[in-house]
């Protein structure tokens, strides 16, 4: 019967259903991506109440499609589209209302602070310009998204704008506290007749001080009004005026032709009584020059406590520091002043990313810059060791760089000065986002940050790594490469022949838990790689295990215990075995694996301690390049590559650790006048860095 119908050209009913089905499938495939996008937007915007219904609709569509029942799937898709559209519209309306409500809530604050931004009132504070820019950025973004009809995104952006708005009040409170703490200094100075020549200014100050109760209330309650802000700013100005008068008096002594010695004596008295006078002094070029002259007159030694106070006040004022602390010895103070004087004021005084300096002359650690605190820590003793634990007494210059790039001997560098300029360089880089804006640019080293995964992929390209070990599964081999890059290869080799309980019950791990409790407070403060390694080492003394691979597993577990306050020995053992399990069988020929060029490369580019790595090894870096790129681990979790050619103009080996170091080393060499005009990087240092205006 069927055959007969076919012969007659009549299509059987089943076939037409199949065709309908195909049509339905086509429709699903064509429309689903758009509907799913809509669904995604709807889910993001909808209320918690509406979400389960939407998700149910999606599941019903998928079930029908997978069954497959394409006809039902089409109707489910229709339903999902309708409900997602409705939910999205509802969400948009809700977001629009939320945006309006938030703005209404903040209206008074917005009017108040935006008025101050327009008049530039906050620029008397060091954070003024930066906060204004940050606020404006979020505001523009919220407005842009709103104009584009993305109310949902606009609410998010507005919340960030509101956070910035709140920061004005927070910053004002800090400023108020500073002013309040400062007031007794002024009172004291007035009592000592320091301001007897300026009765009007003293009168203004006393009057402003009398108005301080409402200011205090506004600051504490964050309830600023135009009136309280006016009073605060007026108070602030009275104090600045008094100091300005003192600063002018000092300057006048000099222009009147008084000997520098007399000016310095007057300044010493001032530094003791009210060091903030120097801040006013440092605001004009003549004042800066007077500070330079006065510190210069100490001839490199601030012996008396008066000279030290003078020097400290001068450093804080001229370089715009909120804080200067640590071992500020008679030699270090003028030396610090002289070296920081070498760079433009836009890099120091007018750089909000540099606000504190601490000097420690006993620390064994390397000096550093901490961006989050705008802090430079100079761990500089009198006898310097270059690069922290590099333990070399010479500057780590790369021999392969042409001598004509340098003025004189590049190795002939003052340790204290080079290090200080290097750290200031980090703060300048932070201010300009210099290296951040020049990723991959070969003119600037061609630096690129990588995920660990990408490094493993590069490694796999060496000597056909995966193909060399077929039939071992590629994911397992890749996990092995990742393990080698992280220094876990011995643990991986041991994982197949270890069981969790033996590992967990090893006395070394019990000891680790014990030590962790004992040193809990210290670990809270400092849990650096070095500190943890030290603890691991002492815990490991308790084990009886001799096999190197098992020892590696154990110490990895001990390390986890110190890294995590709560981890038990059992969980540490479990975790380590899990990390070490690549999926390669225990019968794997580990020696053959370890000997492959790809694996050797991984071993060569990873760090060898907590602060040594491929960059230390000079030319070896270029030998390990893949094509034009040198890959390496720079910090525990940071991997970079740079352009091989950059080494031919390098200043030091350390420069090739990471982009920030690349910049800081050049910066230091440039300001120590060690780069000749032939050095390829001088032109942009001149044109882009040195020329930076405030
Ligand atoms: Zn550095």
XYZ file of C-alpha atoms and ligand atoms in Angstrom:
695
model
C 0.000 0.000 0.000
C 2.752 2.395 0.949
C 4.706 1.570 -2.188
C 1.654 2.116 -4.277
C 1.042 5.574 -2.883
C 4.645 6.489 -3.455
C 4.456 5.304 -7.028
C 1.461 7.532 -7.494
C 3.459 10.441 -6.145
C 1.387 10.762 -3.030
C 3.560 11.376 -0.008
C 2.777 9.317 3.016
C 1.446 11.223 6.018
C 4.452 10.284 8.251
C 6.900 12.010 5.971
C 5.070 15.271 6.036
C 5.061 15.198 9.857
C 8.786 14.684 9.760
C 9.137 17.658 7.512
C 7.011 19.777 9.809
C 9.215 18.635 12.605
C 12.317 19.733 10.725
C 10.734 23.068 10.060
C 10.050 23.458 13.769
C 13.655 22.528 14.562
C 14.900 25.148 12.099
C 12.721 27.742 13.739
C 14.041 26.828 17.196
C 17.659 26.977 16.036
C 17.108 30.292 14.324
C 15.261 32.037 17.152
C 16.715 30.446 20.275
C 19.967 32.492 20.479
C 18.011 35.761 20.405
C 15.445 34.536 22.918
C 18.211 33.262 25.205
C 19.924 36.647 25.072
C 16.635 38.246 26.011
C 16.201 35.657 28.750
C 19.669 36.486 30.104
C 18.854 40.189 30.242
C 15.487 39.484 31.842
C 16.948 37.215 34.523
C 19.481 39.888 35.440
C 16.779 42.524 35.812
C 13.791 40.654 37.181
C 12.735 40.335 40.798
C 13.433 37.222 42.855
C 9.755 36.437 42.647
C 9.686 36.333 38.837
C 12.949 34.480 38.355
C 11.804 30.877 39.050
C 8.998 31.222 36.494
C 11.392 32.429 33.814
C 13.873 29.667 34.535
C 11.066 27.111 34.482
C 10.098 28.371 31.015
C 13.650 27.926 29.782
C 13.845 24.398 31.199
C 10.550 23.451 29.534
C 11.844 24.657 26.183
C 15.100 22.751 26.563
C 13.341 19.562 27.634
C 11.051 19.706 24.626
C 13.943 20.450 22.281
C 16.113 17.654 23.635
C 13.355 15.103 23.640
C 13.078 15.976 20.703
C 9.609 17.411 20.362
C 10.242 20.411 18.156
C 6.615 21.410 17.744
C 6.184 21.760 21.507
C 9.613 23.415 21.687
C 8.396 26.173 19.345
C 5.386 26.931 21.546
C 7.602 26.889 24.639
C 10.016 29.258 22.908
C 7.111 31.575 22.093
C 6.016 31.544 25.715
C 9.575 32.135 26.961
C 10.004 35.076 24.597
C 6.790 36.698 25.762
C 7.529 36.248 29.466
C 11.192 37.322 29.108
C 10.159 40.441 27.217
C 7.626 41.314 29.886
C 10.123 40.644 32.687
C 12.766 42.749 30.988
C 10.359 45.640 30.503
C 9.234 45.358 34.087
C 12.877 45.279 35.185
C 13.715 48.336 33.075
C 10.824 50.305 34.523
C 11.895 49.247 37.977
C 15.509 50.294 37.290
C 14.343 53.621 35.912
C 12.363 54.262 39.086
C 15.248 53.111 41.269
C 17.612 55.494 39.492
C 15.251 58.395 40.051
C 14.726 57.439 43.702
C 18.464 57.177 44.375
C 19.100 60.539 42.799
C 16.279 62.051 44.822
C 17.706 60.511 47.995
C 21.120 62.082 47.292
C 19.872 65.331 45.754
C 21.005 67.583 48.590
C 24.478 66.010 48.756
C 24.862 66.148 44.989
C 23.968 69.832 44.916
C 26.323 70.603 47.798
C 29.424 68.741 46.600
C 28.987 69.442 42.897
C 28.792 73.121 43.754
C 32.137 72.825 45.550
C 33.638 70.920 42.622
C 32.528 73.657 40.222
C 34.160 76.333 42.339
C 37.308 74.226 42.874
C 37.009 74.562 46.670
C 38.281 71.056 47.375
C 41.504 71.678 45.475
C 43.076 73.099 48.626
C 43.240 69.450 49.763
C 45.721 67.054 48.222
C 42.947 64.634 47.250
C 40.786 67.355 45.714
C 41.584 66.919 42.033
C 41.764 63.130 42.148
C 38.396 62.722 43.888
C 36.785 65.224 41.549
C 37.998 63.261 38.530
C 36.846 59.938 39.972
C 33.400 61.335 40.782
C 33.031 62.872 37.362
C 33.966 59.642 35.617
C 31.212 57.649 37.345
C 28.702 60.430 36.828
C 29.408 60.576 33.085
C 29.046 56.815 32.864
C 25.690 56.786 34.675
C 24.409 59.571 32.431
C 25.661 57.868 29.295
C 23.969 54.564 30.117
C 20.770 56.320 31.052
C 20.738 58.214 27.745
C 21.293 54.911 25.919
C 18.222 53.444 27.630
C 20.262 50.995 29.727
C 18.639 51.869 33.043
C 19.825 48.694 34.652
C 23.483 49.539 33.894
C 22.839 53.163 34.851
C 21.730 52.127 38.349
C 25.009 50.257 38.832
C 27.030 53.202 37.564
C 25.040 55.570 39.744
C 25.779 53.461 42.812
C 29.475 53.906 42.050
C 28.876 57.627 41.624
C 27.160 57.662 45.027
C 30.153 55.876 46.558
C 32.405 58.621 45.230
C 29.966 61.177 46.597
C 30.222 59.561 50.020
C 34.017 59.762 49.832
C 33.860 63.546 49.830
C 32.323 63.472 53.289
C 34.822 60.838 54.463
C 37.784 62.871 53.188
C 36.412 66.063 54.711
C 36.130 64.329 58.047
C 39.799 63.319 57.901
C 40.774 66.867 56.931
C 38.734 68.215 59.813
C 40.454 65.858 62.230
C 43.867 66.960 60.935
C 42.900 70.594 61.396
C 41.552 69.961 64.877
C 44.724 68.120 65.898
C 46.758 70.910 64.368
C 44.988 73.711 66.230
C 46.957 73.362 69.493
C 50.178 73.866 67.475
C 48.852 77.194 66.248
C 47.599 78.157 69.723
C 51.021 77.370 71.099
C 52.751 79.395 68.407
C 50.442 82.334 69.079
C 51.175 82.098 72.770
C 54.885 82.227 71.985
C 54.277 85.415 70.001
C 55.221 83.760 66.741
C 52.361 85.586 65.055
C 52.498 88.884 66.936
C 53.249 90.688 63.682
C 49.917 89.555 62.233
C 47.184 90.590 64.694
C 44.466 90.525 62.014
C 45.267 86.970 61.000
C 45.300 85.888 64.630
C 41.924 87.564 65.119
C 40.494 85.726 62.094
C 41.841 82.443 63.362
C 40.390 82.930 66.840
C 37.025 83.857 65.366
C 37.018 80.810 63.077
C 37.960 78.579 65.954
C 34.982 79.909 67.894
C 32.704 78.633 65.133
C 34.027 75.097 65.250
C 31.189 73.331 67.120
C 28.801 73.107 64.134
C 31.697 72.050 61.891
C 32.548 69.264 64.279
C 28.947 68.099 64.320
C 28.716 68.167 60.516
C 31.981 66.237 60.162
C 31.025 63.512 62.620
C 27.462 63.131 61.388
C 28.416 63.640 57.735
C 25.727 66.261 57.559
C 27.585 69.007 55.735
C 25.678 72.061 54.607
C 26.851 75.103 52.675
C 27.133 76.994 55.943
C 29.252 74.386 57.760
C 31.436 73.832 54.697
C 32.007 77.571 54.378
C 32.981 77.735 58.033
C 35.354 74.784 57.686
C 37.027 76.131 54.559
C 37.345 79.551 56.185
C 38.970 77.978 59.243
C 41.301 76.014 56.985
C 42.215 79.208 55.154
C 42.920 81.139 58.382
C 45.469 78.508 59.389
C 47.026 78.519 55.916
C 47.179 82.335 55.990
C 49.041 82.338 59.293
C 51.555 79.870 57.942
C 51.830 81.738 54.696
C 52.687 84.866 56.679
C 55.454 82.963 58.454
C 56.701 81.543 55.200
C 56.727 85.023 53.667
C 58.683 86.299 56.642
C 61.361 83.679 56.061
C 61.540 84.547 52.385
C 61.788 88.233 53.206
C 64.748 87.605 55.505
C 66.535 86.150 52.522
C 65.557 88.884 50.043
C 66.561 91.485 52.616
C 70.048 90.064 52.350
C 70.295 88.390 55.750
C 73.006 85.703 55.818
C 71.678 82.187 55.102
C 72.873 81.149 58.570
C 70.382 83.546 60.186
C 67.552 82.406 57.930
C 68.341 78.795 58.814
C 68.291 79.602 62.529
C 64.903 81.248 62.204
C 63.673 78.261 60.156
C 64.900 75.816 62.815
C 62.770 77.578 65.409
C 59.823 77.421 63.054
C 60.387 73.745 62.232
C 60.229 72.923 65.888
C 57.194 75.074 66.630
C 55.101 74.573 63.523
C 56.666 72.438 60.773
C 53.626 72.926 58.550
C 54.828 76.443 57.771
C 57.188 74.705 55.357
C 54.236 73.303 53.446
C 53.220 76.845 52.562
C 56.817 77.661 51.738
C 57.024 74.741 49.307
C 54.117 76.079 47.288
C 56.155 78.698 45.410
C 59.359 78.347 43.363
C 61.159 80.897 45.606
C 60.085 78.921 48.674
C 61.328 75.661 47.153
C 64.642 77.290 46.385
C 64.938 78.567 49.959
C 64.285 75.044 51.277
C 66.993 73.709 48.943
C 69.423 76.364 50.131
C 68.709 75.675 53.789
C 69.094 71.902 53.526
C 72.158 72.460 51.338
C 73.726 74.511 54.131
C 73.740 71.400 56.338
C 76.391 69.989 53.978
C 75.112 66.444 54.160
C 74.874 66.071 57.904
C 71.901 66.915 60.114
C 73.733 66.446 63.392
C 71.657 68.341 65.949
C 68.037 67.620 66.706
C 67.171 71.112 65.359
C 68.838 70.288 62.044
C 66.995 66.981 61.922
C 63.639 68.675 62.545
C 64.429 71.221 59.859
C 65.379 68.499 57.421
C 62.315 66.387 58.176
C 59.961 69.335 57.819
C 61.663 70.321 54.570
C 61.384 66.802 53.108
C 57.731 66.464 54.048
C 56.872 69.855 52.632
C 58.937 69.857 49.455
C 57.975 66.338 48.415
C 54.367 66.518 49.618
C 54.540 63.665 52.114
C 51.873 63.020 54.704
C 54.285 60.864 56.617
C 58.031 60.408 56.951
C 59.196 57.856 59.486
C 61.678 55.147 60.409
C 65.433 55.436 60.802
C 65.944 59.071 59.881
C 69.597 59.471 60.695
C 71.776 62.539 60.328
C 73.230 61.283 57.032
C 70.056 59.736 55.614
C 67.908 62.866 55.920
C 69.955 65.252 53.750
C 70.776 62.397 51.387
C 67.100 61.607 50.892
C 66.385 65.277 50.285
C 69.153 65.597 47.722
C 68.179 62.540 45.719
C 64.478 63.352 45.623
C 65.372 66.848 44.494
C 66.577 65.348 41.228
C 63.060 64.699 39.925
C 60.326 67.213 39.017
C 57.814 68.332 41.652
C 55.057 66.777 39.552
C 56.586 63.393 40.460
C 56.743 64.053 44.196
C 54.955 67.042 45.733
C 52.097 66.895 43.240
C 51.868 63.114 43.084
C 49.101 61.743 45.291
C 50.450 58.239 44.662
C 53.456 59.099 46.807
C 52.427 60.111 50.308
C 54.585 58.199 52.798
C 58.225 57.189 53.084
C 59.630 54.872 55.688
C 63.284 54.061 56.050
C 64.471 50.910 57.780
C 68.210 50.384 57.981
C 68.146 46.949 59.561
C 65.593 45.069 57.460
C 66.944 42.251 55.307
C 64.056 42.555 52.887
C 64.134 44.453 49.632
C 62.826 48.002 49.426
C 59.384 48.346 47.905
C 56.546 50.595 46.855
C 53.032 49.755 48.026
C 50.499 51.247 45.668
C 47.483 50.790 47.955
C 49.091 53.006 50.636
C 51.093 55.274 48.294
C 53.992 54.176 50.476
C 57.699 53.795 49.756
C 59.643 51.612 52.168
C 63.392 52.038 51.914
C 65.031 49.026 53.504
C 68.440 50.572 53.182
C 71.302 50.020 55.508
C 74.583 51.813 55.182
C 76.150 48.846 53.423
C 73.714 48.011 50.682
C 73.124 44.681 49.032
C 71.646 45.102 45.606
C 68.256 43.524 45.026
C 67.416 42.350 48.499
C 68.529 38.778 48.672
C 70.553 38.949 45.458
C 73.551 39.236 47.800
C 75.691 40.914 45.172
C 77.716 43.957 45.962
C 77.672 45.255 42.378
C 74.830 46.718 40.406
C 73.404 43.883 38.293
C 74.225 45.293 34.901
C 73.813 43.217 31.741
C 77.171 42.961 29.950
C 75.681 42.605 26.487
C 74.404 46.171 26.310
C 76.537 48.649 24.299
C 78.674 50.859 26.565
C 77.818 53.915 24.436
C 74.282 53.853 25.864
C 75.641 54.944 29.225
C 77.475 57.855 30.775
C 80.589 56.428 32.374
C 80.232 53.081 34.111
C 76.632 52.004 34.637
C 77.807 49.798 37.516
C 79.098 52.846 39.334
C 75.820 53.709 41.081
C 75.025 54.902 44.569
C 72.908 52.204 46.199
C 70.819 54.485 48.412
C 70.096 56.904 45.590
C 69.353 54.308 42.944
C 66.946 52.466 45.212
C 65.150 55.643 46.287
C 64.699 56.811 42.707
C 63.570 53.329 41.691
C 60.772 53.384 44.292
C 59.790 56.967 43.415
C 59.678 55.695 39.819
C 57.018 53.165 40.837
C 54.912 56.001 42.269
C 55.319 57.973 39.032
C 54.350 54.921 36.977
C 51.265 54.565 39.212
C 50.325 58.209 38.763
C 50.694 58.125 34.972
C 49.496 54.538 34.544
C 52.546 54.555 32.300
C 53.255 50.871 31.751
C 49.566 49.998 32.094
C 48.936 52.087 29.012
C 51.765 50.540 27.005
C 51.057 46.828 27.147
C 52.527 44.904 24.172
C 54.237 48.039 22.832
C 57.707 46.974 21.626
C 59.040 50.484 22.283
C 58.381 49.843 25.985
C 59.627 46.281 26.291
C 56.537 44.724 24.724
C 55.372 43.467 28.116
C 52.425 41.105 28.304
C 50.816 39.495 31.320
C 49.821 35.844 30.963
C 47.574 33.370 32.643
C 49.423 30.273 33.820
C 47.346 28.275 31.366
C 48.752 30.255 28.431
C 52.297 29.548 29.573
C 51.525 25.822 29.627
C 50.216 26.090 26.064
C 53.441 27.782 24.969
C 55.434 25.012 26.670
C 53.421 22.318 24.910
C 54.592 23.743 21.589
C 58.206 22.893 22.404
C 59.435 19.676 20.783
C 55.923 18.376 20.090
C 55.410 17.665 23.774
C 51.946 16.115 23.583
C 52.737 14.008 20.525
C 55.933 12.726 22.160
C 53.910 10.973 24.851
C 50.919 9.527 23.003
C 48.748 7.790 23.997
C 48.851 9.721 27.299
C 45.802 12.011 27.311
C 46.533 15.645 26.471
C 44.618 17.092 29.484
C 46.736 14.948 31.819
C 49.956 16.037 30.123
C 48.871 19.656 30.341
C 48.145 19.278 34.050
C 51.658 17.911 34.420
C 53.128 20.970 32.650
C 51.082 23.259 34.920
C 52.447 21.340 37.894
C 56.038 21.758 36.724
C 55.490 25.492 36.239
C 54.307 25.675 39.845
C 57.209 23.574 41.129
C 55.039 20.565 41.992
C 56.527 17.965 39.706
C 57.910 15.752 42.487
C 54.536 15.728 44.217
C 52.946 14.652 40.944
C 55.374 11.767 40.581
C 54.655 10.665 44.148
C 50.885 11.011 44.054
C 50.205 7.545 42.638
C 52.238 5.835 45.334
C 50.868 7.751 48.329
C 47.682 7.368 50.253
C 45.931 10.121 52.068
C 45.997 8.582 55.547
C 49.725 7.905 55.643
C 50.310 11.447 54.516
C 47.811 13.006 56.939
C 49.198 11.067 59.911
C 52.803 12.070 59.335
C 54.140 13.844 62.452
C 55.338 16.742 60.259
C 51.755 17.765 59.568
C 50.767 17.557 63.240
C 53.766 19.769 63.948
C 52.664 22.206 61.247
C 49.236 22.517 62.863
C 50.902 23.059 66.236
C 53.270 25.725 64.898
C 50.407 27.451 63.128
C 48.565 27.842 66.447
C 51.699 28.928 68.250
C 52.555 31.618 65.678
C 48.978 32.570 64.826
C 49.397 36.229 65.724
C 52.660 36.667 63.829
C 51.247 34.858 60.799
C 48.246 37.154 60.824
C 50.619 40.079 60.413
C 53.061 38.535 58.001
C 52.417 35.389 56.012
C 54.869 36.048 53.195
C 56.339 33.213 51.177
C 59.589 33.480 53.133
C 57.924 33.293 56.537
C 55.819 30.292 55.548
C 58.786 28.478 54.042
C 60.655 28.926 57.302
C 57.824 27.343 59.285
C 57.465 24.509 56.768
C 61.141 23.781 57.170
C 60.910 23.411 60.930
C 57.736 21.295 60.731
C 59.452 18.958 58.274
C 62.117 18.120 60.841
C 59.558 15.834 62.514
C 59.112 13.423 59.617
C 60.905 10.097 59.226
C 60.246 9.941 55.504
C 63.390 9.786 53.371
C 62.062 9.556 49.819
C 62.421 12.923 48.096
C 59.123 12.698 46.247
C 57.182 11.852 49.394
C 58.974 14.687 51.159
C 57.797 17.063 48.462
C 54.191 15.993 48.938
C 54.510 16.401 52.691
C 56.018 19.855 52.538
C 53.367 20.944 50.030
C 50.715 19.802 52.524
C 52.495 21.576 55.387
C 52.582 24.740 53.304
C 48.819 24.579 52.770
C 48.366 24.311 56.522
C 50.260 27.557 57.087
C 48.424 29.290 54.266
C 44.969 28.486 55.615
C 44.080 29.237 59.237
C 41.576 26.381 59.529
C 42.807 23.587 57.274
C 43.270 20.236 59.054
C 46.126 17.824 58.336
C 43.597 15.473 56.802
C 42.211 18.109 54.435
C 45.695 19.316 53.556
C 46.693 15.776 52.600
C 43.541 15.376 50.553
C 44.094 18.686 48.768
C 47.728 18.007 47.953
C 46.939 14.610 46.497
C 44.145 16.134 44.463
C 46.458 18.868 43.135
C 49.096 16.272 42.318
C 46.715 13.974 40.480
C 47.164 14.763 36.816
C 45.470 11.639 35.561
C 48.751 10.200 34.288
C 49.106 6.553 35.375
C 51.614 5.726 38.179
C 53.469 3.584 35.629
C 54.406 6.733 33.685
C 58.093 7.019 32.832
C 58.658 10.130 34.921
C 62.331 10.372 34.073
C 61.550 10.511 30.391
C 58.885 13.141 30.960
C 61.163 15.233 33.130
C 63.847 15.140 30.482
C 61.698 16.548 27.690
C 62.693 20.016 26.422
C 59.241 21.432 27.169
C 59.525 20.380 30.801
C 63.089 21.657 31.091
C 61.867 24.987 29.754
C 59.068 25.155 32.348
C 61.614 24.499 35.073
C 63.962 27.187 33.730
C 61.389 29.972 33.547
C 59.802 29.516 36.953
C 61.079 31.269 40.056
C 63.766 29.493 42.015
C 63.018 31.086 45.385
C 60.701 33.731 46.660
C 62.490 36.473 44.750
C 64.856 34.944 42.238
C 63.992 34.025 38.729
C 65.006 33.925 35.093
C 65.550 37.709 35.080
C 68.547 37.215 37.402
C 70.314 35.124 34.845
C 70.928 37.799 32.250
C 71.558 36.347 28.841
C 69.972 33.025 29.772
C 66.663 34.871 29.545
C 67.135 35.429 25.837
C 68.350 31.854 25.368
C 65.036 30.622 26.705
C 62.994 32.832 24.374
C 60.310 31.281 22.217
C 60.440 33.209 18.989
C 60.747 36.853 20.013
C 59.267 36.394 23.470
C 60.910 35.738 26.814
C 58.405 34.135 29.191
C 58.887 33.953 32.943
C 57.347 33.816 36.371
C 57.830 37.225 38.001
C 55.954 36.728 41.278
C 54.183 33.756 42.813
C 51.034 34.275 40.745
C 52.310 36.575 38.018
C 53.634 35.464 34.661
C 54.919 37.847 32.015
C 56.550 37.825 28.648
C 58.575 40.588 27.030
C 60.230 41.325 23.741
C 63.616 39.609 23.503
C 65.098 42.642 21.740
C 64.435 44.841 24.811
C 67.409 43.237 26.547
C 69.816 44.861 24.117
C 69.156 48.244 25.771
C 68.698 47.081 29.327
C 69.925 48.969 32.350
C 69.986 46.060 34.776
C 68.956 42.424 35.011
C 66.332 43.246 37.611
C 64.695 45.509 35.061
C 63.456 42.375 33.315
C 61.406 41.020 36.182
C 58.138 42.795 35.383
C 56.919 45.913 33.513
C 56.895 48.084 36.659
C 60.550 47.171 37.329
C 61.440 47.815 33.707
C 60.154 51.371 34.108
C 61.556 51.976 37.605
C 65.094 50.917 36.663
C 65.142 53.178 33.617
C 63.662 55.993 35.674
C 66.407 55.700 38.294
C 69.218 55.499 35.718
C 67.796 58.500 33.843
C 67.657 60.728 36.912
C 71.104 59.625 38.014
C 72.218 60.848 34.571
C 73.592 57.468 33.661
C 71.861 57.234 30.278
C 73.669 58.823 27.328
C 71.771 60.557 24.540
C 72.349 57.439 22.457
C 70.180 55.311 24.749
C 66.951 54.558 22.827
C 64.719 55.213 25.854
C 65.965 58.710 26.617
C 63.645 60.411 24.116
C 60.413 59.260 25.773
C 61.839 59.724 29.254
C 62.509 63.331 28.235
C 59.293 63.897 26.353
C 56.714 61.894 28.270
C 58.003 61.345 31.799
C 60.222 64.285 32.685
C 57.853 66.681 30.932
C 54.889 65.509 33.046
C 53.150 68.612 34.290
C 51.214 68.613 37.534
Zn 60.705 47.778 42.161
